[in-house]
Structure formats: C-alpha cells, structure tokens
Amino acid sequence: MKPTEGGGALGLFDEARVVGVVLKKELVLYLRYPVWVLFDALMPLLWVLSLVIYGRALVGSPYSENLARLANTGDYVSFTIVGMIVSSFAYSTLWGMSYALRGEQWSGTLESTFLAPCSRFSILLGKAFSSMLTTSLWVFLQISLVSLVFGLNVKFLNLPFAMLFFLVALPSFIGIGFSLAGVVLDFKEHSAFVNFLSSLLGLLLPISYPLSVLPPVLRYFSYLLPPTYAIEGMRSLLIMDSGLNEVMGLAVPLIFFDVFWLSAGIMIFAREERRVLKKGTLGYY
Amino acid sequence: MKLDAASMILELKAAVSTARKEILINLRYPLWVVFWAIMPIFWLAPFVFQGHALVGGRLSESFRELAGSSDYVTFTIIGSSLYAYVMSALWGTGLSLRREQWGGTLETILIAPCSRFSILFGKALSDSVLTTFYAAVQFALASLLFGARIRVENLFFAVSAVLLMILALYGIGLILSGLILMYREPGALLNFVDTLIYTVCPVNYPLRTLMLFFGGVGYYVAMVSIVFPLTPALEAVRAFLLPSFNPYLNVAIALSYLAAVTLVFLTLGMLLFSVVEKKVRRRGAVEAY
C-alpha cells in the first residue's frame, strides 16, 4: 500500500495489522456504551415492524397480489426484510465512515491518529470493518428473531451465494465511505449532510417496494446507486431462488461501481486531506 | 413564581423573548430550516410508494375495513404532518437545555430572575411555531405531489385538536428535559422514544391494525399507544379531515382523553423538572458536560 503524506512505508501485512488493531479499538469503544449497543440491536426491528404492519393494513394478509405481479414474489414481509438488511449495511458504511474521523475530531485524537506511520486508508478500513461487523451481528440477531416471529421465507441454501454477491458490492460501499470521510474532514459538520443522504437513499433504494413503482426520474437516480443492485441481487438469490448466473446482469454494473467508487473515494479523500493539512484545520472542531 | 398579574406579564415576556431568540438562532441556519421543511416528504414518500406496490393504486380495500376510509395516501399525509410535532417535542424541547449545556450558557440562563418554566415554555413555543411552519409546508407539498383529499370545512376543529396535542407534548418535552439534565447522554433515549411512538401510534396505519397484526396482544399495544397524546390527536384530526374515517376512539372520547393527558403530562413534567433541577444543583452538576 502506497504511503501517504506523514505516513510511513509499511508492507501490506503491517497495514492489515493496522486494520485489525483499529477494528479492535473501535469495537472496545463501541462496547463501552451498552445503551447504544442495545439500541442498535433492537431498533431496526421496530423500523421493519412499522413497514410490515403498514403492509398488513394495506393488504390484510402477508401476501400481496400486486407485488407478486411486479416483483415475482407476493411475500412482502421477506421482500422488505431482505431490503432492510442490505440497506442497513449501506447506511452503516455511510454513518460509520463519515462519523469515524469526525469522532476523532471530537475527542481531539485526529492529529495523533494521522501521525501514525501507516496509511490513512488502513485506519478508515478498520473503522468501516468494525461498523460492518457490528451490523452483521445485529442483522444475524434480527433475522433469527424475525424468522421466529414472522416466519421469514428465505432460501438459506443460497446464503453463501448471497454473501458472495454482497462481497462484490462491498468495495463500492467502502469507496463511497472514503469520499464521505474526505468531505467531512474538510467541511466538519456531517450530520445534516449524512441525514440528507440517508433520507435520499431511503426514498431511492428499493427497500420496501420494487423500482417499477418509482417515477421514471427517480428510477434513473436509483440505478446510479450501488446498493440498488446489491438489494435486487440478494433478493433474487434469497427470495426468488435465482442462481448465480441469473444475477450476473446485476453483478456487472456493481463491478463497474466498485472500480469507479474506490478510485473516486481514494482521490477525494487524498485531495481533501491535502487541503485540510495545507489550511492547518485538521484538528479543528 | 408569583401569581399576580404584573409578575405573570413579566414571565410571559421572558417566554416570548426566549422564543424569539430561539427562532432567530434557527433562522441563522437556513440549510437546517430547508432540511426540516422538505425532508419529511422523503420519509413519507416511501410509504406512498410501498402502498402503490402492494395495492396498485391509492385506495386499499383492507384499509377501508380497518379505518373506514380506503384512501391510505391522505391517511399517511395527515399522520406524518402531526408526527412532526412529536419530533419537535423530543429533539427540540427535550434537548433544549442540553444544547445550552453544550454552548456553556446553561448556568447564565438558570440565574436569570425569572421562572425556569418561562424559559422552557419559550423554547417549546419557538419549536411549535417552527414545526407548524414545517408541518404546513410538508402538508402542502405532499398534497401537491400525492394529492390529499380532506374536508376543508372542518379545518378549524382539526387545528383545535392539534393545539391541545401541542400542550400535552410540552409536558412530555418538560419530562425529557428533566431526564436529560439528570442523565446527560440523550441520543439513545430520544431515539428509542421516537421509534417507539412511530411504531405503536397510528401514524401510517389505523389503530385497529395492531389488533389484526398482534392478535390478543394487540389490544394492550393499542393501550400503550393511547398513552401518547399523538394517538387521540390523530384519531380526532382524521375524524374531522378524512372523509368516511371511522375512528377507533370516538371523537368526544379522544378529545376528553387528550385534555386529560395534557393536564397529566404538564403537571408531571413541571414536578419532575423541579425535582431534577434541585438535585442537579445540589450535586453542582448544572454545567457538567
């Protein structure tokens, strides 16, 4: 990994160790706030619950004829839950990485962190992976609970393929996270920006409805977002029992997004970092 | 706090000055004003699109059986517009003193020669004014985009019910202000209360859905829902505005109940806040971050 300004020239193995150490530190910090841990574990269940109860109010049963016509499955409970799971990973990247450096700024530790002789991206990756690890744990807990309560109809045999498909989507999520981390580094106040993006994603991503119900203009914007393909692909594998070859059409744009967002993310972060270092505002609150 | 007319006028002036100051500060962040005016549409739209995906239009037969009206779009527009007041009570009034702590101005404010409640009332008043603006923009935009069909002739009665709900929410705001002053870190608590209210109150679905969905337990969930002033207010407002709406709570019962919870929450809020403030002062932790 190429060393950045102020960073040392570490080998790939050492950089991987940095990622591991940052991940561990973030997990220790996370577990120090048990109320937040409890919140993260339970709240997404309530969010899903309100969507599922709303669905029941609309159709009166767990099956929608109209959804079956639009999306090849009328089981809106499983449809919504798979959408929520994939989108929660997208959100955790957005919040996790944009908050990562801002959190260091709040604690006054950003400058010391940047002085460490390693690549900034190893630090960012460690933070992103810790946020994804906790999300994975909670998603697992939520799937178990939801399966128990609502009877989730998911093809568990396709789970390894779904995870493989998710791995294809992951680099693009991380690339977007890098870009956000860079922007927040310079503009500081991230909550309005990330809140806006989260709300926009909530509208554009096909979480509780198929893309076909969106007005055409919104649908085009939705096609520009990597999580859209991730949701559609994982839904096909987990609910519609599609094979890997059937979701290849969705994997191709994802690979394109991976290359695009990783390059853009690294470039944006490096540029913002240079700007902040030049302005001398790195540790500013 | 003295109760003679002159003192009351002075307290009222303190409250109005606080409200003016808060509105002024809010208007200094125009991006946030635009955000709160427009963003709720982004939260409402997914429910409208989900409705279209599940029933293929703006009318639902199942909704008609549960709520009397099959127009789920107008139903959710009314729900999300009123929900804005809950968010304001939680994140505005509830956090107002914590924000003074963050700014390092809480001690100065608490030594002002007026009642704490005048200051808190002023903060709540500014939130109500701003939220009314946001809710009106949201309702207008949503009606324009998705088409709300309401009985305009009953608007006056609906607004009266909303005013009663705002007073009850002031009480909840006071309770939260006290709790946050005591326990400091409010994020998890506020998020939890926010999500709980959103899930159990009939913001997007009729109250009867809880019985349909949870079976026998649904009745108890509905009882929990009724504790929050939003539920009787939504029942009353929809009964006034939504054609053929069949409320779970009779309008007269909903309004009487709303008046009762307003009294309970305001009294409870004032009592709790007084106790907490004394405790925090004794611990010398007013300004502790």
Coordinates of C-alpha atoms in Angstrom, one line a residue:
Chain A
M1 CA 0.0 0.0 0.0
K2 CA 1.4 3.4 -1.0
P3 CA 2.4 5.5 2.0
T4 CA 0.6 8.9 2.2
E5 CA 1.9 12.2 3.5
G6 CA 3.0 11.8 7.1
G7 CA 2.5 8.0 6.9
G8 CA 5.3 5.5 6.8
A9 CA 6.2 2.9 4.3
L10 CA 4.6 -0.3 5.8
G11 CA 4.2 -3.5 4.0
L12 CA 0.8 -5.0 3.2
F13 CA 0.9 -7.4 6.1
D14 CA 1.6 -4.5 8.5
E15 CA -1.2 -2.4 7.0
A16 CA -3.5 -5.4 7.5
R17 CA -2.5 -5.5 11.2
V18 CA -3.3 -1.8 11.5
V19 CA -6.7 -2.5 10.1
G20 CA -7.1 -5.3 12.7
V21 CA -5.9 -3.1 15.6
V22 CA -8.2 -0.1 14.6
L23 CA -11.1 -2.6 14.3
K24 CA -10.4 -3.9 17.8
K25 CA -10.2 -0.4 19.2
E26 CA -13.4 0.6 17.7
L27 CA -15.2 -2.5 19.0
V28 CA -13.9 -1.9 22.5
L29 CA -15.1 1.8 22.3
Y30 CA -18.5 0.6 21.0
L31 CA -19.0 -1.9 23.8
R32 CA -18.3 0.8 26.4
Y33 CA -21.8 2.3 25.6
P34 CA -24.2 -0.6 26.3
V35 CA -27.3 1.5 25.9
W36 CA -26.3 2.3 22.3
V37 CA -25.4 -1.4 21.8
L38 CA -29.0 -2.3 22.9
F39 CA -30.4 0.4 20.7
D40 CA -28.5 -0.9 17.6
A41 CA -29.7 -4.4 18.3
L42 CA -33.4 -3.7 18.8
M43 CA -34.3 -0.5 16.9
P44 CA -34.0 -1.9 13.3
L45 CA -36.6 -4.5 14.4
L46 CA -39.0 -1.7 15.2
W47 CA -38.3 0.0 11.9
V48 CA -39.0 -3.2 10.0
L49 CA -42.1 -3.8 12.2
S50 CA -43.7 -0.5 11.2
L51 CA -43.2 -1.3 7.5
V52 CA -44.6 -4.8 7.9
I53 CA -47.6 -3.6 10.0
Y54 CA -48.3 -1.0 7.3
G55 CA -48.2 -3.7 4.7
R56 CA -50.7 -5.7 6.7
A57 CA -53.0 -2.7 6.9
L58 CA -52.9 -2.3 3.2
V59 CA -53.5 -5.8 2.0
G60 CA -54.9 -7.5 5.1
S61 CA -52.7 -10.6 4.8
P62 CA -49.0 -11.4 4.5
Y63 CA -49.4 -11.8 0.7
S64 CA -49.8 -9.1 -2.0
E65 CA -51.1 -10.0 -5.4
N66 CA -49.9 -6.7 -6.8
L67 CA -46.4 -7.2 -5.5
A68 CA -46.4 -10.7 -7.0
R69 CA -47.2 -9.2 -10.4
L70 CA -44.4 -6.5 -10.0
A71 CA -41.6 -8.4 -8.3
N72 CA -42.3 -12.1 -8.8
T73 CA -43.0 -12.5 -5.1
G74 CA -46.1 -11.6 -3.1
D75 CA -44.4 -12.2 0.3
Y76 CA -43.8 -8.5 1.2
V77 CA -42.5 -9.4 4.7
S78 CA -39.4 -11.3 3.3
F79 CA -39.2 -8.8 0.4
T80 CA -39.0 -5.8 2.9
I81 CA -36.7 -7.6 5.4
V82 CA -34.1 -8.5 2.8
G83 CA -34.2 -4.9 1.5
M84 CA -33.7 -3.6 5.0
I85 CA -30.8 -5.9 5.7
V86 CA -28.8 -4.9 2.6
S87 CA -29.6 -1.2 3.1
S88 CA -28.6 -1.3 6.7
F89 CA -25.1 -2.2 5.5
A90 CA -25.1 0.7 3.1
Y91 CA -26.2 3.0 6.0
S92 CA -23.6 1.6 8.4
T93 CA -20.9 2.5 5.8
L94 CA -22.3 5.9 5.3
W95 CA -22.7 6.7 9.0
G96 CA -19.7 4.7 10.2
M97 CA -17.1 6.1 7.9
S98 CA -18.3 9.7 7.8
Y99 CA -18.6 9.7 11.6
A100 CA -15.2 7.9 12.0
L101 CA -12.9 10.8 11.6
R102 CA -15.4 13.3 13.0
G103 CA -15.4 11.2 16.2
E104 CA -11.6 11.5 16.4
Q105 CA -12.0 15.3 15.8
W106 CA -14.5 15.5 18.7
S107 CA -12.2 13.5 21.0
G108 CA -9.2 15.6 19.9
T109 CA -7.3 12.5 18.7
L110 CA -7.4 13.0 15.0
E111 CA -4.0 14.7 14.7
S112 CA -2.3 11.9 16.7
T113 CA -4.1 9.3 14.6
F114 CA -2.8 10.9 11.4
L115 CA 0.7 11.0 12.8
A116 CA 0.8 7.2 13.0
P117 CA 3.2 5.7 10.4
C118 CA 0.6 3.9 8.4
S119 CA -1.8 4.6 5.5
R120 CA -4.9 6.6 6.4
F121 CA -6.9 4.1 4.4
S122 CA -5.9 1.3 6.7
I123 CA -7.4 3.4 9.6
L124 CA -10.5 4.1 7.6
L125 CA -10.9 0.4 6.6
G126 CA -10.5 -0.7 10.2
K127 CA -13.3 1.7 11.2
A128 CA -15.5 0.6 8.3
F129 CA -15.0 -3.1 9.1
S130 CA -15.8 -2.6 12.7
S131 CA -19.0 -0.9 11.8
M132 CA -19.9 -3.7 9.3
L133 CA -19.0 -6.4 11.9
T134 CA -21.4 -5.0 14.4
T135 CA -24.1 -4.5 11.7
S136 CA -23.6 -8.2 10.7
L137 CA -24.0 -9.3 14.3
W138 CA -27.3 -7.4 14.7
V139 CA -28.6 -8.4 11.3
F140 CA -28.0 -12.0 12.3
L141 CA -29.9 -11.5 15.5
Q142 CA -32.7 -9.7 13.7
I143 CA -33.0 -12.4 11.0
S144 CA -33.3 -15.0 13.7
L145 CA -35.9 -13.1 15.6
V146 CA -37.9 -12.1 12.5
S147 CA -37.8 -15.7 11.3
L148 CA -39.1 -16.8 14.6
V149 CA -41.9 -14.2 14.8
F150 CA -42.9 -13.7 11.1
G151 CA -41.6 -16.9 9.5
L152 CA -39.1 -15.5 7.0
N153 CA -39.2 -17.3 3.7
V154 CA -35.6 -17.2 2.6
K155 CA -33.7 -19.8 0.6
F156 CA -31.0 -20.4 3.2
L157 CA -29.1 -22.7 0.8
N158 CA -28.4 -19.7 -1.4
L159 CA -26.9 -17.8 1.6
P160 CA -23.3 -18.4 0.6
F161 CA -24.0 -17.1 -3.0
A162 CA -25.8 -14.1 -1.4
M163 CA -22.8 -13.4 0.7
L164 CA -20.5 -13.7 -2.3
F165 CA -22.7 -11.3 -4.1
F166 CA -22.5 -8.9 -1.2
L167 CA -18.7 -9.1 -1.3
V168 CA -18.9 -7.9 -4.9
A169 CA -20.9 -4.9 -3.7
L170 CA -18.7 -4.1 -0.7
P171 CA -15.8 -2.2 -2.4
S172 CA -18.3 0.3 -3.9
F173 CA -19.8 0.9 -0.4
I174 CA -16.3 1.4 1.0
G175 CA -15.4 3.8 -1.9
I176 CA -18.5 5.9 -1.1
G177 CA -17.4 5.8 2.6
F178 CA -13.9 7.1 1.7
S179 CA -15.4 10.0 -0.3
L180 CA -17.7 10.9 2.6
A181 CA -14.9 10.7 5.1
G182 CA -12.9 13.1 3.0
V183 CA -15.8 15.6 2.6
V184 CA -16.5 15.5 6.4
L185 CA -12.8 16.0 7.1
D186 CA -12.9 19.4 5.3
F187 CA -16.5 20.5 6.0
K188 CA -16.6 19.2 9.6
E189 CA -20.4 19.2 10.3
H190 CA -21.5 15.9 8.9
S191 CA -24.9 15.3 10.4
A192 CA -27.0 17.4 8.1
F193 CA -25.2 16.1 5.0
V194 CA -25.4 12.4 6.1
N195 CA -29.0 12.8 7.2
F196 CA -29.9 14.2 3.8
L197 CA -28.1 11.3 2.1
S198 CA -29.7 8.7 4.3
S199 CA -33.2 10.2 3.6
L200 CA -32.5 10.3 -0.1
L201 CA -31.3 6.6 0.0
G202 CA -34.5 5.7 1.9
L203 CA -36.5 7.0 -1.0
L204 CA -34.4 5.8 -3.9
L205 CA -33.4 2.3 -2.8
P206 CA -35.9 -0.5 -3.5
I207 CA -36.2 -1.4 0.2
S208 CA -40.0 -1.9 0.7
Y209 CA -41.1 -1.6 -3.0
P210 CA -39.8 -2.6 -6.4
L211 CA -38.1 0.0 -8.6
S212 CA -41.0 -0.1 -11.1
V213 CA -43.3 1.9 -8.8
L214 CA -40.9 4.9 -8.7
P215 CA -41.5 7.7 -11.1
P216 CA -39.0 7.4 -14.1
V217 CA -36.8 10.3 -13.0
L218 CA -36.3 8.8 -9.5
R219 CA -35.7 5.4 -11.0
Y220 CA -32.8 6.7 -13.1
F221 CA -31.2 8.1 -10.0
S222 CA -31.8 4.8 -8.2
Y223 CA -29.9 3.0 -11.0
L224 CA -26.8 5.1 -10.2
L225 CA -26.6 3.7 -6.6
P226 CA -24.6 0.5 -6.0
P227 CA -26.9 -0.6 -3.1
T228 CA -29.8 -0.8 -5.6
Y229 CA -28.1 -3.6 -7.4
A230 CA -27.0 -5.2 -4.2
I231 CA -30.6 -5.3 -2.9
E232 CA -32.0 -6.6 -6.2
G233 CA -29.3 -9.3 -6.5
M234 CA -29.5 -10.5 -2.9
R235 CA -33.3 -10.5 -3.1
S236 CA -33.2 -12.6 -6.3
L237 CA -30.9 -15.1 -4.6
L238 CA -32.6 -15.3 -1.2
I239 CA -36.3 -15.0 -2.1
M240 CA -36.7 -15.9 -5.8
D241 CA -34.3 -18.8 -5.6
S242 CA -32.3 -17.5 -8.6
G243 CA -28.9 -19.0 -9.5
L244 CA -25.6 -17.1 -9.6
N245 CA -25.8 -16.9 -13.4
E246 CA -29.2 -15.2 -13.2
V247 CA -27.8 -12.3 -11.1
M248 CA -24.7 -11.8 -13.3
G249 CA -26.5 -8.9 -15.0
L250 CA -26.6 -7.1 -11.7
A251 CA -23.0 -8.0 -10.8
V252 CA -21.5 -6.4 -13.9
P253 CA -22.7 -2.8 -13.0
L254 CA -21.6 -3.5 -9.4
I255 CA -18.0 -4.3 -10.6
F256 CA -18.0 -1.1 -12.6
F257 CA -19.2 0.8 -9.5
D258 CA -16.5 -0.9 -7.4
V259 CA -13.8 0.4 -9.7
F260 CA -15.4 3.8 -10.0
W261 CA -16.1 4.5 -6.3
L262 CA -12.9 3.0 -4.9
S263 CA -10.9 5.3 -7.3
A264 CA -13.1 8.3 -6.7
G265 CA -13.1 7.7 -2.9
I266 CA -9.3 7.4 -2.7
M267 CA -8.9 10.5 -4.9
I268 CA -11.4 12.6 -3.0
F269 CA -10.1 11.6 0.4
A270 CA -6.5 12.3 -0.6
R271 CA -7.4 15.7 -2.1
E272 CA -9.5 16.8 1.0
E273 CA -6.7 15.6 3.3
R274 CA -4.1 17.7 1.4
R275 CA -6.5 20.7 1.6
V276 CA -7.0 20.3 5.3
L277 CA -3.3 19.9 6.0
K278 CA -2.5 22.9 4.0
K279 CA -5.2 25.0 5.7
G280 CA -4.0 23.7 9.1
T281 CA -7.5 22.9 10.2
L282 CA -7.1 19.1 10.7
G283 CA -7.8 19.1 14.4
Y284 CA -10.3 21.9 14.3
Y285 CA -13.6 21.2 15.9
Chain B
M1 CA -43.2 32.1 40.7
K2 CA -45.6 34.8 41.8
L3 CA -49.1 34.6 40.5
D4 CA -50.2 38.3 40.4
A5 CA -51.0 39.9 37.1
A6 CA -47.8 42.0 36.8
S7 CA -45.5 39.1 37.5
M8 CA -47.4 36.9 35.1
I9 CA -46.9 39.5 32.3
L10 CA -43.2 39.7 33.1
E11 CA -42.9 35.9 32.9
L12 CA -44.8 35.9 29.6
K13 CA -42.4 38.5 28.3
A14 CA -39.5 36.2 29.3
A15 CA -41.1 33.3 27.5
V16 CA -41.7 35.4 24.3
S17 CA -38.1 36.7 24.4
T18 CA -36.8 33.2 24.7
A19 CA -39.0 32.1 21.8
R20 CA -37.8 35.0 19.7
K21 CA -34.2 34.2 20.5
E22 CA -34.6 30.6 19.6
I23 CA -36.4 31.4 16.3
L24 CA -33.6 33.8 15.4
I25 CA -30.9 31.2 16.1
N26 CA -32.8 28.7 14.0
L27 CA -33.1 31.1 11.1
R28 CA -29.3 31.6 11.2
Y29 CA -29.0 28.1 9.8
P30 CA -31.2 28.3 6.7
L31 CA -30.0 24.9 5.5
W32 CA -31.5 23.2 8.5
V33 CA -34.7 25.1 8.0
V34 CA -34.9 23.9 4.4
F35 CA -33.9 20.4 5.6
W36 CA -36.8 20.2 8.2
A37 CA -39.3 21.6 5.8
I38 CA -38.5 19.3 2.9
M39 CA -37.0 16.1 4.3
P40 CA -40.2 14.8 5.9
I41 CA -41.5 14.3 2.3
F42 CA -38.6 12.0 1.7
W43 CA -39.7 10.0 4.8
L44 CA -43.4 10.0 3.7
A45 CA -42.9 9.1 0.0
P46 CA -41.6 5.5 0.7
F47 CA -44.9 4.7 2.4
V48 CA -46.9 6.0 -0.6
F49 CA -44.7 4.0 -3.0
Q50 CA -45.0 0.9 -0.8
G51 CA -48.7 1.4 -0.9
H52 CA -48.7 1.6 -4.7
A53 CA -46.5 -1.6 -4.8
L54 CA -48.8 -3.6 -2.6
V55 CA -52.3 -2.5 -3.7
G56 CA -51.6 -1.0 -7.2
G57 CA -53.3 2.4 -6.6
R58 CA -54.2 5.0 -3.9
L59 CA -57.1 3.0 -2.5
S60 CA -57.0 -0.1 -0.3
E61 CA -59.9 -2.3 0.5
S62 CA -58.2 -3.6 3.6
F63 CA -57.6 -0.1 4.8
R64 CA -61.3 0.7 4.3
E65 CA -62.2 -2.2 6.6
L66 CA -59.8 -1.1 9.3
A67 CA -60.3 2.7 9.1
G68 CA -63.5 3.4 7.2
S69 CA -61.5 5.3 4.5
S70 CA -59.7 3.4 1.8
D71 CA -57.5 6.5 1.0
Y72 CA -54.2 5.5 2.6
V73 CA -52.4 8.3 1.0
T74 CA -54.3 11.1 2.8
F75 CA -54.2 9.0 5.9
T76 CA -50.4 8.9 6.0
I77 CA -50.0 12.5 4.9
I78 CA -52.1 13.6 8.0
G79 CA -50.1 11.1 10.2
S80 CA -46.7 12.3 9.1
S81 CA -47.7 16.0 9.4
L82 CA -48.7 15.6 13.0
Y83 CA -45.7 13.4 13.8
A84 CA -43.6 16.4 13.1
Y85 CA -44.8 17.9 16.4
V86 CA -43.6 14.7 18.3
M87 CA -40.2 15.0 16.7
S88 CA -40.1 18.7 17.7
A89 CA -41.0 17.9 21.3
L90 CA -38.4 15.2 21.5
W91 CA -35.5 16.7 19.6
G92 CA -36.4 20.4 20.2
T93 CA -37.8 20.9 23.7
G94 CA -36.3 17.7 25.1
L95 CA -32.8 18.7 24.0
S96 CA -33.1 22.5 24.6
L97 CA -31.3 22.6 27.9
R98 CA -28.7 20.1 26.8
R99 CA -27.9 22.5 23.9
E100 CA -27.4 25.3 26.4
Q101 CA -25.0 23.0 28.2
W102 CA -23.2 22.3 25.0
G103 CA -23.0 26.1 24.4
G104 CA -21.8 26.7 28.0
T105 CA -24.8 29.1 28.6
L106 CA -27.0 27.0 30.9
E107 CA -25.7 28.4 34.2
T108 CA -26.2 32.0 33.0
I109 CA -29.8 31.2 31.9
L110 CA -30.7 29.5 35.2
I111 CA -29.6 32.5 37.2
A112 CA -31.9 34.8 35.2
P113 CA -34.5 36.4 37.5
C114 CA -37.5 34.5 36.0
S115 CA -39.1 31.1 36.3
R116 CA -37.3 28.2 34.6
F117 CA -40.7 27.2 33.2
S118 CA -41.0 30.6 31.4
I119 CA -37.7 29.8 29.7
L120 CA -38.7 26.2 28.9
F121 CA -42.1 27.4 27.7
G122 CA -40.4 29.9 25.4
K123 CA -38.3 27.2 23.9
A124 CA -41.3 25.0 23.4
L125 CA -43.2 27.9 21.9
S126 CA -40.5 28.5 19.3
D127 CA -40.4 24.8 18.5
S128 CA -44.2 24.9 18.0
V129 CA -44.1 27.9 15.7
L130 CA -41.3 26.4 13.6
T131 CA -42.9 23.0 13.5
T132 CA -46.3 24.5 12.4
F133 CA -44.4 26.1 9.5
Y134 CA -42.7 22.8 8.7
A135 CA -45.9 20.8 9.0
A136 CA -47.8 23.2 6.8
V137 CA -45.1 23.1 4.1
Q138 CA -45.0 19.3 4.3
F139 CA -48.8 19.1 4.1
A140 CA -48.9 21.5 1.1
L141 CA -46.0 19.7 -0.7
A142 CA -47.4 16.2 0.0
S143 CA -50.8 17.3 -1.2
L144 CA -49.3 18.7 -4.4
L145 CA -47.2 15.6 -5.1
F146 CA -49.5 12.8 -3.9
G147 CA -52.9 14.5 -3.7
A148 CA -54.5 14.8 -0.2
R149 CA -58.3 14.8 -0.1
I150 CA -59.6 16.5 3.1
R151 CA -62.7 18.1 4.4
V152 CA -61.5 21.7 4.5
E153 CA -64.7 22.9 6.3
N154 CA -63.5 21.0 9.4
L155 CA -60.1 22.5 9.4
F156 CA -60.8 24.8 12.4
F157 CA -61.8 21.8 14.6
A158 CA -58.7 19.8 13.5
V159 CA -56.4 22.8 14.4
S160 CA -58.0 23.0 17.8
A161 CA -57.2 19.3 18.4
V162 CA -53.7 19.9 17.3
L163 CA -53.3 22.8 19.7
L164 CA -54.4 20.6 22.6
M165 CA -51.9 17.9 21.5
I166 CA -49.1 20.6 21.4
L167 CA -49.8 21.5 25.0
A168 CA -49.6 17.8 26.0
L169 CA -46.3 17.5 24.1
Y170 CA -45.0 20.5 26.1
G171 CA -45.5 18.2 29.1
I172 CA -43.5 15.4 27.5
G173 CA -40.8 17.9 26.5
L174 CA -40.5 19.0 30.1
I175 CA -40.2 15.4 31.3
L176 CA -37.5 14.7 28.8
S177 CA -35.7 18.0 29.6
G178 CA -35.5 16.9 33.2
L179 CA -34.3 13.4 32.4
I180 CA -31.7 14.7 30.0
L181 CA -30.5 17.3 32.5
M182 CA -30.0 14.4 35.0
Y183 CA -28.6 11.7 32.8
R184 CA -26.8 13.8 30.1
E185 CA -26.4 11.5 27.2
P186 CA -29.8 11.7 25.4
G187 CA -29.2 10.1 22.0
A188 CA -30.2 6.6 22.8
L189 CA -33.2 7.6 25.0
L190 CA -34.6 10.0 22.4
N191 CA -34.1 7.6 19.5
F192 CA -35.8 4.9 21.5
V193 CA -38.9 7.0 22.4
D194 CA -39.1 8.4 18.9
T195 CA -39.1 4.9 17.3
L196 CA -41.5 3.5 19.8
I197 CA -44.0 6.3 19.2
Y198 CA -43.6 5.9 15.5
T199 CA -44.3 2.2 15.7
V200 CA -47.2 2.0 18.2
C201 CA -49.1 5.2 17.3
P202 CA -51.3 5.3 14.2
V203 CA -49.0 7.5 12.1
N204 CA -49.2 5.4 9.0
Y205 CA -51.7 2.6 9.8
P206 CA -55.0 2.6 11.6
L207 CA -55.1 1.7 15.3
R208 CA -57.1 -1.5 14.6
T209 CA -54.2 -2.9 12.5
L210 CA -52.4 -3.5 15.8
M211 CA -55.2 -5.9 16.8
L212 CA -55.1 -7.6 13.4
F213 CA -51.3 -7.9 13.5
F214 CA -50.6 -8.8 17.1
G215 CA -53.9 -10.7 17.8
G216 CA -54.8 -10.7 21.5
V217 CA -51.6 -8.7 22.5
G218 CA -52.7 -6.0 20.0
Y219 CA -55.2 -4.6 22.4
Y220 CA -52.5 -3.9 25.0
V221 CA -50.2 -2.4 22.4
A222 CA -53.1 -0.1 21.4
M223 CA -53.5 0.8 25.1
V224 CA -49.7 1.7 25.2
S225 CA -50.3 3.7 22.1
I226 CA -53.1 5.7 23.6
V227 CA -50.8 6.9 26.5
F228 CA -49.1 9.1 23.9
P229 CA -51.1 12.3 23.1
L230 CA -50.4 11.7 19.4
T231 CA -52.8 8.8 19.2
P232 CA -56.0 10.5 20.4
A233 CA -55.0 13.7 18.4
L234 CA -54.6 11.6 15.2
E235 CA -58.0 9.9 15.8
A236 CA -59.7 13.3 16.3
V237 CA -57.9 15.1 13.4
R238 CA -58.6 12.3 11.0
A239 CA -62.2 12.1 12.1
F240 CA -62.5 15.8 11.2
L241 CA -60.5 15.8 8.0
L242 CA -60.6 12.4 6.4
P243 CA -63.9 11.7 4.6
S244 CA -65.6 8.5 5.9
F245 CA -62.9 7.8 8.5
N246 CA -64.1 5.5 11.2
P247 CA -62.0 6.2 14.4
Y248 CA -61.2 3.5 16.9
L249 CA -61.8 6.2 19.6
N250 CA -65.0 8.2 19.5
V251 CA -64.1 11.9 18.8
A252 CA -65.6 13.1 22.1
I253 CA -63.7 10.5 24.0
A254 CA -60.5 11.2 22.1
L255 CA -60.7 15.0 22.8
S256 CA -61.6 14.5 26.5
Y257 CA -58.8 12.0 26.8
L258 CA -56.4 14.4 25.1
A259 CA -57.4 17.2 27.6
A260 CA -56.8 14.8 30.5
V261 CA -53.4 13.7 29.3
T262 CA -52.4 17.3 28.6
L263 CA -53.1 18.1 32.3
V264 CA -51.3 14.9 33.5
F265 CA -48.2 15.4 31.3
L266 CA -47.9 19.1 32.1
T267 CA -48.2 18.6 35.9
L268 CA -45.9 15.6 35.8
G269 CA -43.4 17.5 33.6
M270 CA -43.3 20.5 35.9
L271 CA -43.0 18.4 39.1
L272 CA -40.2 16.2 37.6
F273 CA -38.3 19.1 36.2
S274 CA -38.4 20.9 39.6
V275 CA -37.1 17.9 41.5
V276 CA -34.4 17.2 38.9
E277 CA -33.2 20.8 38.8
K278 CA -32.9 20.9 42.6
K279 CA -30.9 17.6 42.6
V280 CA -28.6 18.7 39.8
R281 CA -27.9 22.0 41.6
R282 CA -27.2 20.2 44.9
R283 CA -24.7 18.0 43.1
G284 CA -23.1 21.1 41.5
A285 CA -23.5 19.4 38.1
V286 CA -25.5 22.1 36.2
E287 CA -22.7 22.9 33.8
A288 CA -21.0 19.4 33.9
Y289 CA -20.7 18.3 30.3

